[in-house]
Short mmCIF file of C-alpha atoms and ligand atoms in Angstrom, two decimals:
data_model
loop_
_atom_site.label_atom_id
_atom_site.label_comp_id
_atom_site.label_asym_id
_atom_site.label_seq_id
_atom_site.Cartn_x
_atom_site.Cartn_y
_atom_site.Cartn_z
CA UNK A 22 21.15 17.11 6.69
CA UNK A 23 21.90 16.58 3.02
CA UNK A 24 24.34 14.02 1.60
CA UNK A 25 26.62 15.03 -1.25
CA UNK A 26 28.66 12.55 -3.32
CA UNK A 27 32.17 13.71 -4.18
CA UNK A 28 34.95 12.02 -6.16
CA UNK A 29 37.20 10.26 -3.63
CA UNK A 30 40.37 10.90 -5.60
CA UNK A 31 41.15 12.12 -9.06
CA UNK A 32 40.86 15.33 -10.99
CA UNK A 33 37.68 16.65 -9.36
CA UNK A 34 38.36 15.75 -5.73
CA UNK A 35 40.48 18.68 -4.68
CA UNK A 36 38.48 21.38 -6.42
CA UNK A 37 35.18 19.94 -5.14
CA UNK A 38 36.42 20.17 -1.55
CA UNK A 39 37.89 23.58 -2.25
CA UNK A 40 34.51 24.78 -3.52
CA UNK A 41 32.79 23.56 -0.34
CA UNK A 42 35.44 25.17 1.81
CA UNK A 43 35.19 28.46 -0.07
CA UNK A 44 31.46 28.61 0.67
CA UNK A 45 32.08 28.01 4.35
CA UNK A 46 31.56 24.24 4.55
CA UNK A 47 34.35 22.17 6.09
CA UNK A 48 34.41 18.40 5.61
CA UNK A 49 37.26 15.98 6.33
CA UNK A 50 39.16 14.80 3.28
CA UNK A 51 38.58 11.25 1.97
CA UNK A 52 42.04 10.22 3.20
CA UNK A 53 40.50 9.93 6.63
CA UNK A 54 36.95 8.69 6.06
CA UNK A 55 34.57 7.49 3.35
CA UNK A 56 31.73 9.49 4.85
CA UNK A 57 32.38 12.78 6.55
CA UNK A 58 29.87 15.02 8.32
CA UNK A 59 30.58 18.72 8.20
CA UNK A 60 31.08 20.29 11.59
CA UNK A 61 29.60 23.62 10.59
CA UNK A 62 26.85 22.90 8.03
CA UNK A 63 24.11 20.23 7.64
CA UNK A 64 26.05 18.37 4.93
CA UNK A 65 27.60 14.93 4.82
CA UNK A 66 30.17 14.11 2.10
CA UNK A 67 30.18 10.61 0.62
CA UNK A 68 33.38 9.81 -1.26
CA UNK A 69 32.99 7.66 -4.39
CA UNK A 70 34.52 6.93 -7.80
CA UNK A 71 33.17 9.45 -10.26
CA UNK A 72 31.60 6.67 -12.38
CA UNK A 73 29.22 5.85 -9.53
CA UNK A 74 28.10 9.36 -8.64
CA UNK A 75 25.27 9.89 -11.21
CA UNK A 76 23.59 6.57 -10.33
CA UNK A 77 23.98 7.05 -6.58
CA UNK A 78 22.28 10.45 -6.85
CA UNK A 79 19.59 9.15 -9.21
CA UNK A 80 18.81 6.41 -6.65
CA UNK A 81 18.70 8.95 -3.82
CA UNK A 82 21.51 7.35 -1.76
CA UNK A 83 23.05 10.82 -1.95
CA UNK A 84 20.79 13.76 -2.72
CA UNK A 85 23.53 15.81 -4.39
CA UNK A 86 26.74 15.10 -6.25
CA UNK A 87 29.67 16.88 -7.87
CA UNK A 88 30.73 15.16 -11.09
CA UNK A 89 31.78 15.85 -14.68
CA UNK A 90 28.90 16.63 -17.05
CA UNK A 91 30.45 14.00 -19.36
CA UNK A 92 29.66 11.26 -16.80
CA UNK A 93 26.10 12.51 -16.28
CA UNK A 94 25.38 12.57 -20.03
CA UNK A 95 27.07 9.22 -20.71
CA UNK A 96 25.06 7.46 -18.02
CA UNK A 97 21.84 9.26 -18.98
CA UNK A 98 21.22 9.59 -15.25
CA UNK A 99 17.75 10.94 -14.36
CA UNK A 100 19.06 13.79 -12.18
CA UNK A 101 18.75 17.57 -12.24
CA UNK A 102 21.76 19.70 -13.12
CA UNK A 103 21.55 22.29 -10.35
CA UNK A 104 24.65 24.35 -11.21
CA UNK A 105 27.66 24.47 -13.50
CA UNK A 106 30.72 24.85 -11.33
CA UNK A 107 33.36 26.29 -13.66
CA UNK A 108 36.14 23.78 -13.01
CA UNK A 109 37.13 20.38 -14.49
CA UNK A 110 36.67 21.86 -17.95
CA UNK A 111 37.28 19.46 -20.81
CA UNK A 112 35.61 18.27 -24.01
CA UNK A 113 34.76 14.94 -25.57
CA UNK A 114 36.37 14.81 -28.99
CA UNK A 115 36.86 12.55 -31.94
CA UNK A 116 40.51 12.29 -32.92
CA UNK A 117 42.16 10.58 -35.88
CA UNK A 118 45.80 9.74 -36.72
CA UNK A 119 47.65 12.92 -37.65
CA UNK A 120 48.51 11.74 -41.15
CA UNK A 121 44.97 10.67 -42.11
CA UNK A 122 43.07 12.32 -44.96
CA UNK A 123 40.22 13.57 -42.72
CA UNK A 124 37.81 15.86 -44.55
CA UNK A 125 34.63 15.52 -42.48
CA UNK A 126 32.51 13.15 -40.36
CA UNK A 127 31.85 10.83 -43.37
CA UNK A 128 35.47 9.69 -42.87
CA UNK A 129 34.22 7.59 -39.93
CA UNK A 130 31.95 5.41 -42.12
CA UNK A 131 33.16 1.82 -41.94
CA UNK A 132 35.83 2.68 -39.37
CA UNK A 133 36.38 1.53 -35.77
CA UNK A 134 36.34 4.13 -32.96
CA UNK A 135 37.68 3.34 -29.49
CA UNK A 136 36.07 5.13 -26.52
CA UNK A 137 35.06 4.94 -22.88
CA UNK A 138 31.90 6.90 -23.74
CA UNK A 139 29.93 4.51 -26.00
CA UNK A 140 26.51 6.08 -25.39
CA UNK A 141 27.57 9.62 -26.30
CA UNK A 142 29.47 8.31 -29.32
CA UNK A 143 26.58 6.13 -30.59
CA UNK A 144 24.21 9.05 -30.29
CA UNK A 145 26.57 11.26 -32.31
CA UNK A 146 26.92 8.57 -34.98
CA UNK A 147 23.13 8.09 -35.15
CA UNK A 148 22.42 11.84 -35.24
CA UNK A 149 24.83 12.23 -38.14
CA UNK A 150 23.78 9.08 -40.01
CA UNK A 151 27.26 7.57 -39.69
CA UNK A 152 28.02 3.86 -39.70
CA UNK A 153 31.12 3.16 -37.59
CA UNK A 154 31.83 0.44 -35.07
CA UNK A 155 32.29 1.41 -31.43
CA UNK A 156 35.07 -0.34 -29.50
CA UNK A 157 34.65 0.13 -25.75
CA UNK A 158 37.91 0.54 -23.84
CA UNK A 159 37.98 1.78 -20.25
CA UNK A 160 41.50 3.25 -20.09
CA UNK A 161 44.40 4.43 -22.29
CA UNK A 162 42.03 5.02 -25.19
CA UNK A 163 44.59 7.24 -26.92
CA UNK A 164 46.91 4.31 -27.72
CA UNK A 165 44.16 2.33 -29.52
CA UNK A 166 45.02 3.50 -33.08
CA UNK A 167 48.77 2.91 -32.62
CA UNK A 168 48.23 -0.67 -31.43
CA UNK A 169 45.67 -1.42 -34.15
CA UNK A 170 42.55 -1.77 -31.96
CA UNK A 171 40.81 1.12 -33.71
CA UNK A 172 41.15 3.67 -36.52
CA UNK A 173 40.17 6.64 -34.37
CA UNK A 174 39.22 7.54 -30.80
CA UNK A 175 36.61 9.55 -28.95
CA UNK A 176 37.96 10.70 -25.60
CA UNK A 177 38.30 13.49 -23.04
CA UNK A 178 40.61 16.29 -24.11
CA UNK A 179 41.65 19.32 -22.11
CA UNK A 180 44.96 20.71 -23.35
CA UNK A 181 45.29 18.30 -26.28
CA UNK A 182 48.86 17.35 -25.39
CA UNK A 183 48.00 13.65 -24.85
CA UNK A 184 46.59 13.50 -28.38
CA UNK A 185 49.67 15.13 -29.87
CA UNK A 186 51.96 12.79 -27.89
CA UNK A 187 50.10 9.85 -29.44
CA UNK A 188 50.21 11.13 -33.01
CA UNK A 189 46.51 12.07 -33.11
CA UNK A 190 44.61 15.19 -34.14
CA UNK A 191 41.29 16.42 -32.82
CA UNK A 192 38.62 16.67 -35.52
CA UNK A 193 35.14 16.93 -33.95
CA UNK A 194 33.83 18.05 -30.54
CA UNK A 195 30.86 16.07 -29.21
CA UNK A 196 30.42 17.63 -25.76
CA UNK A 197 31.82 20.57 -23.78
CA UNK A 198 32.07 19.47 -20.16
CA UNK A 199 32.80 20.87 -16.72
CA UNK A 200 32.06 19.83 -13.15
CA UNK A 201 28.38 20.18 -12.27
CA UNK A 202 26.32 19.99 -9.10
CA UNK A 203 23.63 17.38 -9.63
CA UNK A 204 20.55 16.83 -7.49
CA UNK A 205 18.16 13.94 -7.28
CA UNK A 206 14.67 14.53 -8.54
CA UNK A 207 11.93 15.16 -5.96
CA UNK A 208 14.15 16.36 -3.13
CA UNK A 209 12.33 16.46 0.21
CA UNK A 210 11.26 19.98 1.19
CA UNK A 211 13.88 20.36 3.93
CA UNK A 212 16.71 19.34 1.55
CA UNK A 213 15.39 21.71 -1.11
CA UNK A 214 15.95 24.56 1.34
CA UNK A 215 19.53 23.44 1.97
CA UNK A 216 20.12 23.15 -1.79
CA UNK A 217 18.83 26.68 -2.30
CA UNK A 218 21.20 28.03 0.33
CA UNK A 219 24.08 26.09 -1.29
CA UNK A 220 23.22 27.46 -4.74
CA UNK A 221 23.15 31.00 -3.38
CA UNK A 222 26.60 30.56 -1.87
CA UNK A 223 27.99 28.84 -4.97
CA UNK A 224 26.70 31.62 -7.22
CA UNK A 225 28.54 34.26 -5.18
CA UNK A 226 31.70 32.16 -5.30
CA UNK A 227 31.49 31.45 -9.05
CA UNK A 228 30.66 35.12 -9.73
CA UNK A 229 33.76 36.32 -7.87
CA UNK A 230 36.16 34.05 -9.77
CA UNK A 231 38.64 35.92 -11.89
CA UNK A 232 37.50 39.31 -10.52
CA UNK A 233 39.80 41.99 -9.11
CA UNK A 234 38.99 44.98 -6.93
CA UNK A 235 40.68 48.18 -8.05
CA UNK A 236 41.23 51.31 -5.93
CA UNK A 237 42.97 54.44 -7.13
CA UNK A 238 43.38 58.17 -6.68
CA UNK A 239 42.20 60.20 -9.60
CA UNK A 240 42.14 63.86 -10.65
CA UNK A 241 38.50 65.01 -10.41
CA UNK A 242 38.72 66.20 -14.01
CA UNK A 243 39.29 62.62 -15.27
CA UNK A 244 36.29 61.16 -13.42
CA UNK A 245 33.86 60.87 -16.35
CA UNK A 246 36.49 59.24 -18.51
CA UNK A 247 37.43 56.83 -15.67
CA UNK A 248 33.77 55.79 -15.21
CA UNK A 249 33.62 55.02 -18.92
CA UNK A 250 36.73 52.81 -18.63
CA UNK A 251 35.59 51.12 -15.37
CA UNK A 252 31.81 50.65 -15.44
CA UNK A 253 31.86 48.25 -12.39
CA UNK A 254 28.77 46.30 -11.36
CA UNK A 255 26.37 49.21 -11.14
CA UNK A 256 28.71 52.17 -11.14
CA UNK A 257 32.09 52.73 -9.47
CA UNK A 258 32.33 54.07 -5.93
CA UNK A 259 33.71 57.62 -5.85
CA UNK A 260 34.91 59.31 -2.65
CA UNK A 261 36.40 62.77 -2.13
CA UNK A 262 40.04 63.05 -1.07
CA UNK A 263 41.38 65.64 1.37
CA UNK A 264 43.45 67.08 -1.48
CA UNK A 265 41.42 69.56 -3.55
CA UNK A 266 40.66 68.38 -7.12
CA UNK A 267 41.29 64.67 -6.39
CA UNK A 268 39.00 61.73 -5.64
CA UNK A 269 39.30 58.04 -4.83
CA UNK A 270 37.61 55.57 -7.18
CA UNK A 271 36.86 51.88 -6.47
CA UNK A 272 35.71 49.34 -9.04
CA UNK A 273 35.64 45.63 -9.93
CA UNK A 274 37.14 44.29 -13.16
CA UNK A 275 37.75 40.91 -14.80
CA UNK A 276 41.29 39.73 -14.13
CA UNK A 277 41.64 39.10 -17.87
CA UNK A 278 41.26 42.83 -18.59
CA UNK A 279 43.11 44.11 -15.53
CA UNK A 280 46.32 45.27 -17.21
CA UNK A 281 44.54 46.89 -20.14
CA UNK A 282 42.27 48.83 -17.72
CA UNK A 283 45.28 49.82 -15.60
CA UNK A 284 47.04 51.13 -18.70
CA UNK A 285 43.99 53.19 -19.66
CA UNK A 286 43.39 54.72 -16.23
CA UNK A 287 47.07 55.52 -15.72
CA UNK A 288 46.95 57.37 -19.02
CA UNK A 289 44.23 59.68 -17.63
CA UNK A 290 46.17 60.44 -14.45
CA UNK A 291 45.24 57.70 -11.93
CA UNK A 292 47.80 57.22 -9.15
CA UNK A 293 48.31 54.90 -6.18
CA UNK A 294 46.44 52.05 -7.85
CA UNK A 295 45.71 49.11 -5.52
CA UNK A 296 44.60 45.72 -6.88
CA UNK A 297 42.89 43.30 -4.46
CA UNK A 298 41.44 39.81 -4.80
CA UNK A 299 37.66 39.52 -4.55
CA UNK A 300 36.54 36.77 -2.20
CA UNK A 301 32.76 36.76 -2.84
CA UNK A 302 30.32 38.74 -4.93
CA UNK A 303 26.77 38.67 -3.57
CA UNK A 304 24.43 40.16 -6.11
P1 ATP B 25 37.67 7.64 -10.69
O1 ATP B 25 38.76 6.87 -10.04
O2 ATP B 25 36.92 8.49 -9.70
O3 ATP B 25 36.76 6.78 -11.54
P2 ATP B 25 38.61 8.70 -13.23
O4 ATP B 25 39.99 8.20 -13.49
O5 ATP B 25 37.46 8.08 -13.93
O6 ATP B 25 38.39 8.69 -11.64
P3 ATP B 25 39.52 11.46 -13.53
O7 ATP B 25 40.65 11.25 -14.49
O8 ATP B 25 39.86 11.78 -12.12
O9 ATP B 25 38.49 10.24 -13.56
O10 ATP B 25 38.60 12.60 -14.16
C1 ATP B 25 37.42 13.00 -13.53
C2 ATP B 25 36.72 14.01 -14.41
O11 ATP B 25 37.54 15.16 -14.56
C3 ATP B 25 36.41 13.60 -15.83
O12 ATP B 25 35.25 12.79 -15.93
C4 ATP B 25 36.20 14.96 -16.50
O13 ATP B 25 34.90 15.44 -16.25
C5 ATP B 25 37.18 15.86 -15.75
N1 ATP B 25 38.40 16.20 -16.52
C6 ATP B 25 38.87 17.46 -16.74
N2 ATP B 25 39.98 17.47 -17.48
C7 ATP B 25 40.26 16.22 -17.76
C8 ATP B 25 41.32 15.58 -18.49
N3 ATP B 25 42.30 16.25 -19.09
N4 ATP B 25 41.31 14.24 -18.58
C9 ATP B 25 40.36 13.53 -17.93
N5 ATP B 25 39.34 14.09 -17.24
C10 ATP B 25 39.27 15.41 -17.15
MG1 MG B 26 35.94 7.16 -13.30
#
C-alpha cells in the first residue's frame, strides 16, 4: 500500500483524480472522505490543501503527492520529482502596471513587489543582484499595485487575462510550472515497486495525450509518399485490400498536425479516412 497526497479541491483536484482513473486506479472523491483506499490498486489517497502536500511527502506521512511544481520549489521541499504530469500548466511571472516605463529587471531596484512566493522571488532578486522589497500577500496579489501596497507583483499566470483585467503587464518569467508527481526520499523497497508500476502507467498515459490513430485506404502507388507523410512510431502498418492496387494504412499522429496530414494524404489519393482517439501508448 502506498499513500498519495492529492489536492482536496481546487485547480489540480479533478485532473489528479482523472489521471489516476485513466491509469486504472479508482479512488473515492474527497467529497466523501478525507482518506480513500482504492478498491482495485494498493493506493490510498489523502486529500489536503496543496500548500501542505510538499511537507507531508517530505515527512513521509504520504509517500507520494501530486502538486504544482511552483509549490515544491517555493517550499524547497526535500522530495524527488518522479514525473511531470502535463496538466496544471502555469508560470510564475513578474508583472508591472501597464503604463510603467519598464525596460529591464533593473526597474525593480528600490521598488516593492507583492507575492505569495517570497522564496522564489528572493532567489530571483539575489541571482540578478536586484534590491527590491518583498511584500508577502497570500491572496488577490494582482490588486496590490492598484491599492498601493506594491509597485509590482510576482504571481501565477496561465492565460494572462487576470493581469490584463488589473491593468498589469507580464515582464519576466521566473518559473515554468505544471503538476508533478513527487515522492519522498528513501522509499521502502515495496513502495518503490509500486511507484515504478505507477510511473510506467503514467508514461503510457502522458505519451498518448494529444495523439490520434489514423486509418485509410490508399492506392498502392501512393504508398511510399504516404509513409513519408505519416512516419508513425516505427513505421505505419500496411495491409492489402481485396481490391487490386489498393492497401489499408494505419498510423499515429499528433492531434495538432492531424488536419495538415489529412490534407496531404487526401491529395495523394487516400480515401475512407478514419480518425480514432488513442487511449494508451505503451512503448
Ligand atoms: P488550496 O485550497 O489547495 O490551497 P489554492 O487556492 O492554493 O488551493 P489553486 O488555485 O487550486 O490553489 O491552484 C493549485 C495549483 O494549480 C497552483 O499551485 C498551480 O500549480 C496550478 N495552476 C495552474 N493554473 C493556474 C492559474 N491560472 N492560477 C493559479 N494556479 C494555477
Ligand atoms: Mg494553496
